[in-house]
Amino acid sequence: MIRRRLRRFMAGALGHALARLAAWLLCLVRLSCRRRVVDDPRPRLREVRQPYLLALLHAQQLAAVMLCDEKQLAAMVSRSADGELLTPFLRCRNVLPVRGSSDSGGRDKGGVQALRTLQRHVAAGGTALLAVDGPRGPRGQVSRGIVGLARRTGAVILPVMAHASRKKTWWRSWDRFELPLPFGRLSLHFGEQLRPPASPADDPLAQAELAARLGAMEAAADDPQL
């Protein structure tokens, strides 16, 4: 009931105004923070024209969008109220929002069409950003969408970890969502790339490997050198 009411609110004029206000506030937070990118393999991949996908945990979406500087970046965003709030901020950062999420209880929520849109985007030379354990978890468990997208496009998967030195964490939410706070330091860390699976039979192994790498990167987030 609460979720339904929140969706209705976000669909209204007041909800849209709130989302735009949140987008501008997040842009101001970004401007107040120091930013850096660590172990970035993208220049080399661009040089050899190797397509790539960015994979991160759902909790780190805001920090990641603050740090990403891709010229042709598209992000998969759920059709939930959370997605409505995030969409204006994505547009402020010149990120194309592609609405849809994985199926739930056998019911597709636009995820199939969203992945097809992302596939065309990557084939045309763009990059896709996916929160691999969204939109409802379990936390840290990689869904099959990104490995299938990599296999169909030939793109490598780049695990990324977005770290905010000052942040508010919602510990009781399923993803432990993180909101970067002003005047901190934002860091985008890249892990070792994964090659696309050779066949659908290899997808589960790729999902498990990606989950392990993202988990290890997050576990290192308390390192004082980050």
XYZ file of C-alpha atoms in Angstrom, residues 84-202:
119
model
C 11.413 8.254 -10.797
C 13.573 10.088 -8.260
C 16.819 9.022 -9.928
C 15.869 9.786 -13.545
C 16.181 13.632 -13.428
C 19.632 13.348 -11.845
C 20.742 10.973 -14.598
C 19.627 13.489 -17.203
C 21.489 16.278 -15.399
C 24.635 14.154 -15.767
C 23.908 13.460 -19.463
C 23.108 9.819 -18.744
C 20.333 8.231 -20.793
C 17.832 6.487 -18.456
C 16.453 3.236 -19.861
C 13.432 2.251 -17.799
C 12.814 -1.380 -16.873
C 13.877 -4.049 -14.397
C 14.212 -7.789 -14.048
C 11.113 -9.915 -13.833
C 9.466 -10.678 -10.507
C 7.358 -13.758 -9.933
C 7.358 -14.490 -13.643
C 6.098 -10.985 -14.495
C 8.342 -8.868 -16.700
C 8.731 -5.243 -15.560
C 10.164 -3.942 -18.782
C 13.540 -5.576 -18.260
C 13.545 -7.482 -21.550
C 12.839 -4.366 -23.601
C 15.323 -2.328 -21.555
C 18.086 -4.853 -22.224
C 17.279 -4.784 -25.936
C 17.553 -0.992 -25.874
C 20.894 -1.212 -24.066
C 22.092 -3.802 -26.572
C 21.396 -1.409 -29.454
C 23.062 1.405 -27.502
C 26.250 -0.594 -26.930
C 26.284 -1.840 -30.530
C 26.190 1.799 -31.647
C 29.309 2.597 -29.619
C 27.788 3.575 -26.276
C 28.311 2.255 -22.755
C 25.786 0.771 -20.333
C 25.737 1.107 -16.549
C 23.873 -1.553 -14.555
C 23.211 -1.975 -10.844
C 23.635 -5.716 -10.977
C 21.811 -6.642 -7.765
C 18.794 -4.391 -8.352
C 16.065 -3.538 -8.180
C 15.090 -5.660 -5.155
C 18.119 -7.809 -4.362
C 19.224 -9.999 -2.748
C 22.078 -7.638 -1.999
C 25.289 -8.533 -3.810
C 23.650 -11.221 -5.944
C 24.274 -10.516 -9.618
C 21.275 -10.879 -11.893
C 21.630 -12.553 -15.269
C 20.938 -9.422 -17.330
C 24.442 -7.986 -17.500
C 26.223 -11.215 -18.462
C 23.668 -11.879 -21.187
C 24.134 -8.331 -22.456
C 27.922 -8.804 -22.480
C 27.621 -12.076 -24.383
C 25.336 -10.594 -27.047
C 27.431 -7.448 -27.591
C 30.943 -8.821 -27.056
C 31.484 -6.203 -24.338
C 33.778 -6.798 -21.385
C 32.369 -6.169 -17.914
C 34.140 -3.627 -15.715
C 33.347 -4.005 -11.988
C 33.271 -0.569 -10.365
C 33.097 0.519 -6.753
C 31.988 4.080 -5.977
C 33.199 5.217 -2.565
C 32.081 8.360 -0.732
C 34.157 9.397 2.273
C 31.132 11.220 3.719
C 27.770 9.548 3.259
C 24.472 8.616 4.829
C 23.782 4.872 4.739
C 20.297 3.392 5.110
C 21.322 0.253 6.980
C 17.800 -1.139 7.189
C 17.146 -0.971 3.455
C 17.758 -4.164 1.483
C 20.707 -2.635 -0.391
C 22.089 -0.414 2.419
C 21.613 2.552 0.098
C 24.280 5.264 0.247
C 23.736 9.013 -0.132
C 26.974 10.995 -0.651
C 27.202 14.081 1.563
C 28.754 17.463 0.707
C 32.439 18.301 1.060
C 33.694 14.732 1.005
C 35.804 12.734 -1.426
C 34.326 10.586 -4.163
C 36.412 7.765 -5.617
C 35.605 5.459 -8.499
C 37.628 2.231 -8.381
C 37.834 -0.272 -11.243
C 38.342 -3.993 -10.741
C 39.744 -6.565 -13.135
C 37.623 -6.854 -16.258
C 35.581 -9.959 -17.096
C 35.381 -11.332 -20.596
C 31.863 -11.987 -21.926
C 30.588 -15.565 -21.457
C 31.088 -17.815 -24.469
C 27.621 -19.360 -24.194
C 24.490 -19.111 -22.013
C 25.709 -22.162 -20.094
C 28.601 -20.043 -18.813
